[in-house]
Coordinates of C-alpha atoms in Angstrom, one line a residue:
X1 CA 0.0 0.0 0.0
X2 CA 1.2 3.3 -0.7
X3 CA 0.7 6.9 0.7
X4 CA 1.3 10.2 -0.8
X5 CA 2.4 13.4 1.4
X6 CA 1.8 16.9 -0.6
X7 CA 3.2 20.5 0.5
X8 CA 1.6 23.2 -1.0
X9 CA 3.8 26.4 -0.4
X10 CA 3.1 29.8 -1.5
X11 CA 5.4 29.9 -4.6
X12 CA 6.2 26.2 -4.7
X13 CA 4.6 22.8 -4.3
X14 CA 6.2 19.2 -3.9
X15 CA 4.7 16.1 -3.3
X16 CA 6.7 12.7 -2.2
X17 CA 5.3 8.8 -2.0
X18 CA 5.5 6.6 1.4
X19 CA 6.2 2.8 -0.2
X20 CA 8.3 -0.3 1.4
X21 CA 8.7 1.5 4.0
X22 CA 10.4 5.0 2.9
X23 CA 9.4 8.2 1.5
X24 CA 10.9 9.9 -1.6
X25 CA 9.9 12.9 -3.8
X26 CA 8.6 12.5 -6.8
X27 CA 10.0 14.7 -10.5
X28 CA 7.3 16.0 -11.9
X29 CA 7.0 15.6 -16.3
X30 CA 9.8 18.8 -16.4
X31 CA 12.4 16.6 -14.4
X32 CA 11.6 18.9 -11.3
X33 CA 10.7 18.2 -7.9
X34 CA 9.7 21.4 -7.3
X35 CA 6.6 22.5 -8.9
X36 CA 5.8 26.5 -9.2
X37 CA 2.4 26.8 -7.2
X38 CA 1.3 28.9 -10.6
X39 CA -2.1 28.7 -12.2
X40 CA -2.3 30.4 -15.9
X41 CA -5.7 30.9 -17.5
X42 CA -5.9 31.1 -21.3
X43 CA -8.9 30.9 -23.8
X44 CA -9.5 27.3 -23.1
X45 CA -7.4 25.4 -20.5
X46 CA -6.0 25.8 -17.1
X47 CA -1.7 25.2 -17.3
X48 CA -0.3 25.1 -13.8
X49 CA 3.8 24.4 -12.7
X50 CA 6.1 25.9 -14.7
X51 CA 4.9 26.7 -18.3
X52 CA 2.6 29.3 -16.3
X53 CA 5.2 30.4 -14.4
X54 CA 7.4 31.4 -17.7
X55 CA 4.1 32.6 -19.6
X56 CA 3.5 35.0 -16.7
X57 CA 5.1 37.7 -18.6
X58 CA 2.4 38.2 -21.3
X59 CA -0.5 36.6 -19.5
X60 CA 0.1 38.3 -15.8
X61 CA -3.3 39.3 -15.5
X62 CA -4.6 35.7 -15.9
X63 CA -1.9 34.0 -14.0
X64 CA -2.6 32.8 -10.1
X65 CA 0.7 33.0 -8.0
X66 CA 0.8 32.8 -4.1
X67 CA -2.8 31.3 -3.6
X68 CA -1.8 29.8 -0.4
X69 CA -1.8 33.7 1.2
X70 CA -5.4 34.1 0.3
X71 CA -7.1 30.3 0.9
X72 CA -9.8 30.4 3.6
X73 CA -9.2 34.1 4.1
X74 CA -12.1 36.7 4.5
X75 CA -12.1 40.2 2.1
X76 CA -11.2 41.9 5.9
X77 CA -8.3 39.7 7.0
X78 CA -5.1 41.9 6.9
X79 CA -3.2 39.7 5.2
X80 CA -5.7 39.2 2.2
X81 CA -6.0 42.8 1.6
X82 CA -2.0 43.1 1.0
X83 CA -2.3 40.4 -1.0
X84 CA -4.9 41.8 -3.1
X85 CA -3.5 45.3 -3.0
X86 CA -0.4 42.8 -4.5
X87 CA -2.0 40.7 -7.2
X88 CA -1.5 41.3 -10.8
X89 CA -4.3 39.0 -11.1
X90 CA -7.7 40.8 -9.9
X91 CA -9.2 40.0 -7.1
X92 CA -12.5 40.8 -6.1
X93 CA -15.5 39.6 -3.4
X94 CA -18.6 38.2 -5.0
X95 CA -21.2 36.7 -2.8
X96 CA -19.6 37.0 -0.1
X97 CA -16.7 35.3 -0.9
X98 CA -13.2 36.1 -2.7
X99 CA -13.1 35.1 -6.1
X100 CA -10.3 35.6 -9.1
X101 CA -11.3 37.7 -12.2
X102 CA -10.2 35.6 -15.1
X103 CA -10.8 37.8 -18.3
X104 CA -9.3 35.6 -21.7
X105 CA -11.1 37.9 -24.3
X106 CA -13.5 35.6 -25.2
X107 CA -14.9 35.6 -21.6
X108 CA -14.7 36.6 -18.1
X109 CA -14.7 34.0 -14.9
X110 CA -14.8 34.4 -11.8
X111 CA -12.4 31.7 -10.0
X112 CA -12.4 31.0 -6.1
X113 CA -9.3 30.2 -4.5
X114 CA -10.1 26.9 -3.5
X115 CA -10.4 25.6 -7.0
X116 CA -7.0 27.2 -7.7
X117 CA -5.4 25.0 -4.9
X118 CA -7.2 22.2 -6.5
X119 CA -5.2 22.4 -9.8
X120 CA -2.2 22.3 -8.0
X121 CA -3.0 20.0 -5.8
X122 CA -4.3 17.6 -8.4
X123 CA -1.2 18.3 -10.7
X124 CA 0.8 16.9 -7.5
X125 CA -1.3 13.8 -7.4
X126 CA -1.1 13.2 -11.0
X127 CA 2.6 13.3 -10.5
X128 CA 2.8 11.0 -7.6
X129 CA 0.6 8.6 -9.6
X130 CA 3.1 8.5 -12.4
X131 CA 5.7 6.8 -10.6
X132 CA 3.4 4.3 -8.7
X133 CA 1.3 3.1 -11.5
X134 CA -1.7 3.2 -10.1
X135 CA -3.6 5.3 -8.0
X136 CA -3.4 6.2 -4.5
X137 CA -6.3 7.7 -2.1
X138 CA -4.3 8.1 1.1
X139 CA -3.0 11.7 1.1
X140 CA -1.5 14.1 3.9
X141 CA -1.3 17.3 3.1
X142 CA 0.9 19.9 5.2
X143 CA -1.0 23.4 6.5
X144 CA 1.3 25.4 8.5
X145 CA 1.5 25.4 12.5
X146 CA -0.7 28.6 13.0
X147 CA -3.3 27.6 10.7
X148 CA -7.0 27.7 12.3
X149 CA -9.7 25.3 12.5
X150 CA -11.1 26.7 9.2
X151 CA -8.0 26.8 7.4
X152 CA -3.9 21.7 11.2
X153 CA 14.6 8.7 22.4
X154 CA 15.3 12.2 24.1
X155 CA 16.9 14.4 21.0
X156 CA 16.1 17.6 23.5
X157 CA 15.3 21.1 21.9
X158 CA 14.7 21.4 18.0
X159 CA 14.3 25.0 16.2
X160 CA 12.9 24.6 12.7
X161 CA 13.9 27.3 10.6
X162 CA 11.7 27.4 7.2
X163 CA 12.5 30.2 4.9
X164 CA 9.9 29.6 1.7
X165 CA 9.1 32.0 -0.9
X166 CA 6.8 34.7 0.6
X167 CA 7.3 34.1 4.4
X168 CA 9.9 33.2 7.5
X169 CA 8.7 30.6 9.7
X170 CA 10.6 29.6 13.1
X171 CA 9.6 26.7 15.5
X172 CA 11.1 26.1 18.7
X173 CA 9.9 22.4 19.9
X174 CA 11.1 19.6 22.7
X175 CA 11.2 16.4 21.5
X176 CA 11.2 13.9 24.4
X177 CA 10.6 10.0 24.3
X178 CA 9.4 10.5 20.7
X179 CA 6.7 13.0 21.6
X180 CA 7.0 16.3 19.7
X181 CA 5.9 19.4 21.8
X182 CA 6.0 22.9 19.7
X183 CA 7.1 25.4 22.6
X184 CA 6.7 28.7 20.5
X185 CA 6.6 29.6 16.9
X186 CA 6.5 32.6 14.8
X187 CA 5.9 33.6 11.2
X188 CA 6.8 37.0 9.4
X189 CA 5.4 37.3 5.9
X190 CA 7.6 40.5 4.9
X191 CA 10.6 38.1 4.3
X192 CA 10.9 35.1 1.9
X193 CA 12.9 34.6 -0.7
X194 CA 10.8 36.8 -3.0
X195 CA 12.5 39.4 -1.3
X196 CA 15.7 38.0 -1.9
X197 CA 14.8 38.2 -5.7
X198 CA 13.1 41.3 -5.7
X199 CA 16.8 42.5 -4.6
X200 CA 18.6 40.9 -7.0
X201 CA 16.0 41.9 -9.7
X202 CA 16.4 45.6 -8.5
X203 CA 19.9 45.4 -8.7
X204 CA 20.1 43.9 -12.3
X205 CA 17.9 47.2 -13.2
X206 CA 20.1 49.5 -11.3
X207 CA 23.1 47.8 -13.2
X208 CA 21.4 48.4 -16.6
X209 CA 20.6 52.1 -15.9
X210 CA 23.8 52.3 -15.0
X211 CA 25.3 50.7 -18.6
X212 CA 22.7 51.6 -21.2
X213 CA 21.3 55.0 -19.2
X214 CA 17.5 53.8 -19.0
X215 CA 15.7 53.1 -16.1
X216 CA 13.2 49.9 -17.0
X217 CA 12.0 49.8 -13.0
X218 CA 8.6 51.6 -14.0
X219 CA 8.5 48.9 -17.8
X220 CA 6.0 46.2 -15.7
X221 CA 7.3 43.9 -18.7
X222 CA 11.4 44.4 -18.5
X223 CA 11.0 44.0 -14.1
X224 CA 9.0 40.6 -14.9
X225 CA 11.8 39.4 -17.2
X226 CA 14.6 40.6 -14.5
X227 CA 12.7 39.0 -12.0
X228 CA 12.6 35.6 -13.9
X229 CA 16.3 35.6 -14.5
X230 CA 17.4 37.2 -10.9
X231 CA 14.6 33.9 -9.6
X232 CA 17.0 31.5 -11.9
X233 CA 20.0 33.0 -11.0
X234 CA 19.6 33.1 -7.2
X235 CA 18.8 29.3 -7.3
X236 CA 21.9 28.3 -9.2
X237 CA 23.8 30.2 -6.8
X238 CA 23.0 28.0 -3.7
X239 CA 25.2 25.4 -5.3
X240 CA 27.2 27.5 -8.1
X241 CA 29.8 30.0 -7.4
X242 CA 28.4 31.8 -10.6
X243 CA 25.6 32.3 -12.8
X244 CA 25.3 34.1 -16.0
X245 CA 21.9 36.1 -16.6
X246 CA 21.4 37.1 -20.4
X247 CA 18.4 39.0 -21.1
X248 CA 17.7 38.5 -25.3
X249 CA 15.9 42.8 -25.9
X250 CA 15.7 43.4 -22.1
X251 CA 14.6 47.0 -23.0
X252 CA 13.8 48.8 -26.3
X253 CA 15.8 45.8 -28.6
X254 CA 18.7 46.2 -26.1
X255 CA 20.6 43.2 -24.8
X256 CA 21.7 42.4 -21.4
X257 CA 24.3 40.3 -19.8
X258 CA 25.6 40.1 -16.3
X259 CA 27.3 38.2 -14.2
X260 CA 26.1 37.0 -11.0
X261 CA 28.6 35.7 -8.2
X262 CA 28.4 34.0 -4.4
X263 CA 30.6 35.7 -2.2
X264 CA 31.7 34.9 0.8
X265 CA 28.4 37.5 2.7
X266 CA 26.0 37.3 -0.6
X267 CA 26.0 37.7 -4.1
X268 CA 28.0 39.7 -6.2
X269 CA 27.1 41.4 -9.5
X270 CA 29.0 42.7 -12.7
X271 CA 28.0 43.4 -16.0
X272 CA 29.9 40.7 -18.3
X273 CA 32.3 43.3 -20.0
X274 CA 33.4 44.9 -16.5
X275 CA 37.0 43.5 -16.0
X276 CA 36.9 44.3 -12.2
X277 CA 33.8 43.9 -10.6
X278 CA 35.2 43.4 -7.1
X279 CA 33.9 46.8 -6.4
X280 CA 30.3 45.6 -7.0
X281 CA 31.1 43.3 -3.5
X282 CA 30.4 45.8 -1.0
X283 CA 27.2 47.5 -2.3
X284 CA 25.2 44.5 -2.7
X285 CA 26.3 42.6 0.1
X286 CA 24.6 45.8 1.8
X287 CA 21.6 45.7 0.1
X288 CA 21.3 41.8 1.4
X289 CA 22.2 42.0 4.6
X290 CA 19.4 43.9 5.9
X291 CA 17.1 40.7 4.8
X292 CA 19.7 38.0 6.5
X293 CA 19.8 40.5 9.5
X294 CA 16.0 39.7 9.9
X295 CA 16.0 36.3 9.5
X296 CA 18.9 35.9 12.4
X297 CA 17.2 38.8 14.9
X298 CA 13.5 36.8 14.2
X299 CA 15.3 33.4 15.8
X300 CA 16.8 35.8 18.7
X301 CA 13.3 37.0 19.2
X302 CA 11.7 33.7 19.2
X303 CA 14.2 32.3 21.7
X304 CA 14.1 35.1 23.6
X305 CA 10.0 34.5 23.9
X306 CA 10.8 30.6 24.4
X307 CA 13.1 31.1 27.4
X308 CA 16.0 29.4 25.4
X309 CA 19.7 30.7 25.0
X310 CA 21.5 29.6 22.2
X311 CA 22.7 26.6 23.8
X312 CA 19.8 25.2 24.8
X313 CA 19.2 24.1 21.3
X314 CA 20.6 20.8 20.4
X315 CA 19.3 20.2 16.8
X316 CA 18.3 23.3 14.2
X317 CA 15.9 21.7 10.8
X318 CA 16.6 23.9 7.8
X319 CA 13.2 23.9 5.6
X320 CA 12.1 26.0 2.8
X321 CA 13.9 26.5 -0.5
X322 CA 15.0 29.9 0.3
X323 CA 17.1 28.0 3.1
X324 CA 19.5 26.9 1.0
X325 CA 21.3 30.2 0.8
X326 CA 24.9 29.9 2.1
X327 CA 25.1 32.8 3.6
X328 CA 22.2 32.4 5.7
X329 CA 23.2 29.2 6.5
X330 CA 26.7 30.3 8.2
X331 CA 25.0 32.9 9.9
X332 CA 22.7 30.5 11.5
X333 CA 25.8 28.2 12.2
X334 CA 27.6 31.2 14.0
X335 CA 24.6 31.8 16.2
X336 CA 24.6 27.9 16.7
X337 CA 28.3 27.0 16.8
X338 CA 28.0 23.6 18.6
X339 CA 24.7 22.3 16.7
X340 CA 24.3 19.9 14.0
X341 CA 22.6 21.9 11.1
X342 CA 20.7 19.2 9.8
X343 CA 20.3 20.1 6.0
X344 CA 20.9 16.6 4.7
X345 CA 17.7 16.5 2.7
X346 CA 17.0 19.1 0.1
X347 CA 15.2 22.0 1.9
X348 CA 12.4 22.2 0.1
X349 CA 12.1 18.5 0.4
X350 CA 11.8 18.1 4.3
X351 CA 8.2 19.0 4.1
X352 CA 6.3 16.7 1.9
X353 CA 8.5 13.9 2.8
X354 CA 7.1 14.4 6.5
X355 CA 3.6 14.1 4.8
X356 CA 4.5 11.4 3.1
X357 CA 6.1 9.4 6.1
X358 CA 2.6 10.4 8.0
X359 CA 0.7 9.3 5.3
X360 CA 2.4 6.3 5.5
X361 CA 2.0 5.8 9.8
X362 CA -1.7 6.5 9.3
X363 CA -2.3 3.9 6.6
X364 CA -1.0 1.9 9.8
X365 CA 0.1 -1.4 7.1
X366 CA 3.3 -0.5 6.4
X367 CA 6.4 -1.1 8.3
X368 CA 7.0 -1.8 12.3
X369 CA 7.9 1.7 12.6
X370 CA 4.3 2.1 12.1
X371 CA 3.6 -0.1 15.0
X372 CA 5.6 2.1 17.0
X373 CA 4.1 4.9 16.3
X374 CA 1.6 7.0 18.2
X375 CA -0.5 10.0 17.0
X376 CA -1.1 12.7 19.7
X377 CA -3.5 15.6 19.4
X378 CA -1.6 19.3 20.4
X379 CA -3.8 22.2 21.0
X380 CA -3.5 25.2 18.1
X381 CA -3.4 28.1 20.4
X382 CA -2.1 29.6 23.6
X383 CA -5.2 29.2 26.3
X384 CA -5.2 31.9 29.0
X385 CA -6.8 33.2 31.8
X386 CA -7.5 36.8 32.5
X387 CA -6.2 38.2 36.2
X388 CA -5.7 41.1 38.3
X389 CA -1.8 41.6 39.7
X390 CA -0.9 43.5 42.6
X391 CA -1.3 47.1 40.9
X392 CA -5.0 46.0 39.7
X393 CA -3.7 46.0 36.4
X394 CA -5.1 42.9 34.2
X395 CA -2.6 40.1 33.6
X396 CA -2.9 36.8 32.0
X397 CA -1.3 33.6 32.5
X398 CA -0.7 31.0 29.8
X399 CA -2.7 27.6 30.6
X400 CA -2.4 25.7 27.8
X401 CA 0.5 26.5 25.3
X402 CA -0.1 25.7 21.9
X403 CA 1.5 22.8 20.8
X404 CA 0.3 21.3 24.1
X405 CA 0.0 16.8 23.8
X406 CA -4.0 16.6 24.2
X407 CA -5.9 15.6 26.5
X408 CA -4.4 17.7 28.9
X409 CA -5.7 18.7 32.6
X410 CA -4.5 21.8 34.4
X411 CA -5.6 23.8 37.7
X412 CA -5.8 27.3 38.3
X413 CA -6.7 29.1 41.8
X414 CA -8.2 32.8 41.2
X415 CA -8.3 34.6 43.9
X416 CA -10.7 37.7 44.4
X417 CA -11.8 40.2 47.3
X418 CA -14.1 38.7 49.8
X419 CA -16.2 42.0 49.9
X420 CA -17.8 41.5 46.3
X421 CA -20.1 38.5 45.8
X422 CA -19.3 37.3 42.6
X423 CA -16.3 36.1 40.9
X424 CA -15.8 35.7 37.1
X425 CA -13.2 33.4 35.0
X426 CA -12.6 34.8 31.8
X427 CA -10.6 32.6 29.4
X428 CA -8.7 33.8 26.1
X429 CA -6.5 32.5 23.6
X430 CA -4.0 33.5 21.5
X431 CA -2.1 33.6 18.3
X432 CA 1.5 33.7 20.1
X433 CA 2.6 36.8 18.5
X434 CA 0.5 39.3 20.4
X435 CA -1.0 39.2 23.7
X436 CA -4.6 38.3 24.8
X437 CA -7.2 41.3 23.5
X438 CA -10.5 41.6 24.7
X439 CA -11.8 40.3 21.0
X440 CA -9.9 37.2 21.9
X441 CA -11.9 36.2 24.9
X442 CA -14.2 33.1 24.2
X443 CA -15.8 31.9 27.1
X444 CA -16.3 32.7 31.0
X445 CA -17.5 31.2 34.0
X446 CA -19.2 33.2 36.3
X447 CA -19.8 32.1 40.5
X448 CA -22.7 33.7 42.1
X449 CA -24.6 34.1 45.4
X450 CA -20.5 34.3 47.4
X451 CA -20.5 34.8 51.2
X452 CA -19.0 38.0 51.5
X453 CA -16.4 38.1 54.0
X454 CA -15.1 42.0 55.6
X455 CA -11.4 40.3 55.6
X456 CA -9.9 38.1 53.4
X457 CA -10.3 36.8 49.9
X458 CA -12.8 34.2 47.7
X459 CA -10.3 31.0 46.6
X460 CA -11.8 29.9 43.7
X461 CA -10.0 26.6 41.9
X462 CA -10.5 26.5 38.2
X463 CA -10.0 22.8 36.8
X464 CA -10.0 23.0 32.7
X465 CA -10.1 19.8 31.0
X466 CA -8.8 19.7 27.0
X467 CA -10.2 16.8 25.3
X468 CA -8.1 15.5 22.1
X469 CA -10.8 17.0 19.9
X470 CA -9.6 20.3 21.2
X471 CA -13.1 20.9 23.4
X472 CA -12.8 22.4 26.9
X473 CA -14.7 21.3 30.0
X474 CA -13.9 23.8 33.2
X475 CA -15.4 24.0 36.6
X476 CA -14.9 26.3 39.3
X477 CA -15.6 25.5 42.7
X478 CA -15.5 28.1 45.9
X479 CA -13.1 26.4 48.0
X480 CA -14.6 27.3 51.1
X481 CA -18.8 26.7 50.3
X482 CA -18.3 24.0 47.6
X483 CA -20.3 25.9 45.6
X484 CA -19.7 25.1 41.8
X485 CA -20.0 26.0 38.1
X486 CA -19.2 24.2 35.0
X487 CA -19.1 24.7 31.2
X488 CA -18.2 22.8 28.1
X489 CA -17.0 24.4 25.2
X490 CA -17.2 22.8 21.9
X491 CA -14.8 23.0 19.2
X492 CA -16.0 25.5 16.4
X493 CA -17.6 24.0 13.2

């Protein structure tokens, strides 16, 4: 029996088959295993991977890229108004719900995200299917860690560092007795590795302004073809000291061609005819350095809000193609000196071979591994309770982390002034980057009828109870009358 694990990123998708007992990616019919999560619309069929990708140029406005940012958003989520503030392809809200403006000439369709991600996703099955002969139902399919319900031997501490194409993602989790535990994570979708081309592509323009005295950075057309070969370019150099970008009429019939070359902090750039182009080091290795600066501060920051130092971090997962920069990847080993970097699979390969391998443990027929194995339920979100310190300010303390092993149990005693005669638990989560808000309160359990007392203060002991389906049961009990209150709440639809 076989098993198929797909990862849908935002500007790539791979997809990698569990069978005798291992997991490998699958080449899709260009010889790739990556696949450019691209959907291009024409008069009368749908082309997704990478002959969209390269017909983007003169079909932009009927080309889907980055689908991922917008799937099982709403038209007032923050991060699907950038996006559409972004897209070359139009989005707009029809019924109530996001949809793609496809307009071909001979008609105009209106395309919802979902089906997008369908393409793609069936243009990964279809590849998986080529290699096993035969088809294959059982399918995991990777969502990342802060993903809602409508959108889930001792090694020590791991830090997952994933660096796709339009976002940073860093997980800090203990693995202990082969049970993984995600402490803390954090995402920041202002750095990816579109960034990193979107420098290089500036930089190319810069260099033919500065050779042919025009400046293409306002020609939508020329900055598409940069882009494509800065995108080529910056993916030979994770292996190649040097990569040659030749632009056939780049602007107004005129040719371009430049040399691109990995230096020791980035990339360095020269126009092919330039017989020194040391001097080009300096200036672009400070036009990068902003973007690795982030990537190191955000794993400070994330440590920092784990409780971890440096040290405490035994093992560091490299994930996402942009990952495989070298420069990032020294800077990482610096801030890590004494941790194995483990990068021995492809980056952008660690991903769906995890889905594969879990497709594989849940078909539950494959190997003895899969005997051994034991599927536990986390909770999504930080669960916390709302209290009063000692300068009446409100303060909240964490009950259930996310990435907490479900069912889980924990007690809480809230303590309140005898004089009042009622005593409310309010309970909030949280998406780990900010702290509890008032919108993020969900439930609350109120105790009436108290005995007020002229000294001293109500105890009241919460006991919350998180089943593996992620519902909540808590009681509170006065500690001195007994008196009780209990609510269950169910796990939204």
């Amino acid at each position: 029996m076989a098993a198929i694990g797909v990862h849908l990123g935002c500007t790539s998708a791979c997809v990698a088959v569990y069978k005798d007992g291992r997991a490998d990616v699958v080449a899709n019919d260009a010889g790739d295993r990556v696949t450019p999560a691209v959907v291009a619309y024409s008069e009368n069929e749908e082309v997704v991977g990478l002959a969209a990708k390269q017909s983007r140029i003169r079909n932009i406005s009927n080309t889907v890229m980055k689908v991922k940012q917008i799937l099982g958003r709403s038209s007032d989520d923050p991060q699907a108004q950038k996006y559409i503030t972004e897209s070359k392809c139009l989005v707009i809200e029809k019924n109530g719900k996001l949809r793609y403006k496809i307009d071909t000439g001979e008609e105009t369709k209106f395309v919802n995200p979902e089906d997008v991600a369908r393409l793609i996703f069936s243009k990964m099955k279809e590849t998986a299917h080529s290699v096993l002969g035969s088809d294959a139902n059982d399918v995991v399919i990777t969502v990342p860690f802060d993903f809602g319900e409508k959108q889930k031997n001792a090694l020590g501490n791991i830090l997952v560092f994933k660096l796709g194409g339009t976002s940073l993602s860093i997980s800090v989790m203990e693995v202990n007795s082969g049970i993984y535990r995600v402490i803390s994570t954090n995402t920041d979708d202002n750095i990816g590795g579109t960034q990193f081309t979107e420098t290089l592509a500036q930089h190319l323009a810069s260099e033919f302004q500065r050779s042919f005295k025009h400046d293409i950075r306002g020609n939508a057309r020329a900055m598409m073809k940069l882009m494509n070969s800065a995108d080529i370019a910056k993916h030979s150099l994770s292996t190649l000291g040097s990569a040659n970008c030749f632009l056939d009429s780049l602007y107004e019939g005129q040719d371009f061609d430049c040399n691109v070359s990995s230096g020791k902090f980035g990339f360095l750039l020269a126009p092919a005819l330039w017989p020194q182009p040391a001097e080009n080091r300096a200036r672009f290795e400070l036009l990068c350095s902003p973007l690795f600066n982030k990537c190191i501060e955000a794993i400070r920051a994330l440590l920092q809000q784990s409780g971890f130092a440096a040290d405490d971090i035994n093992k560091v997962v490299l994930c996402g193609g942009s990952s495989r920069i070298p420069r990032l990847q020294q800077l990482i080993k610096d801030l890590f000196p004494a941790v194995e970097l483990l990068n021995s699979i492809p980056p952008d390969e660690v991903i769906p071979i995890g889905a594969a391998i879990e497709a594989g443990i849940l078909t539950g027929k494959e190997n003895l591994l899969v005997e051994d194995s034991l599927k536990i339920e986390c909770s999504a979100k930080d669960i916390l309770v709302k209290g009063v310190d000692e300068s009446g300010a409100n303060s909240f303390t964490v009950l259930f982390p996310s990435g907490t092993p479900l069912p889980a149990r924990r007690q809480h005693t809230l303590q309140a002034p005898g004089s009042i005669s009622s005593v409310c638990l309010e309970l909030y989560e949280s998406e780990g980057k900010n702290s509890a808000k008032e919108e993020n309160k969900f439930a609350q359990v109120i105790l009436q009828d108290l005995n007020k007392k002229e000294n001293g203060l109500h105890d009241i002991l919460a006991v919350l109870t998180m089943k593996r389906d992620g519902s909540l049961h808590v009681t509170c009990t006065d500690q001195e009358t007994g008196k009780c209150e209990a609510i269950t709440i169910e796990v939204a639809s």
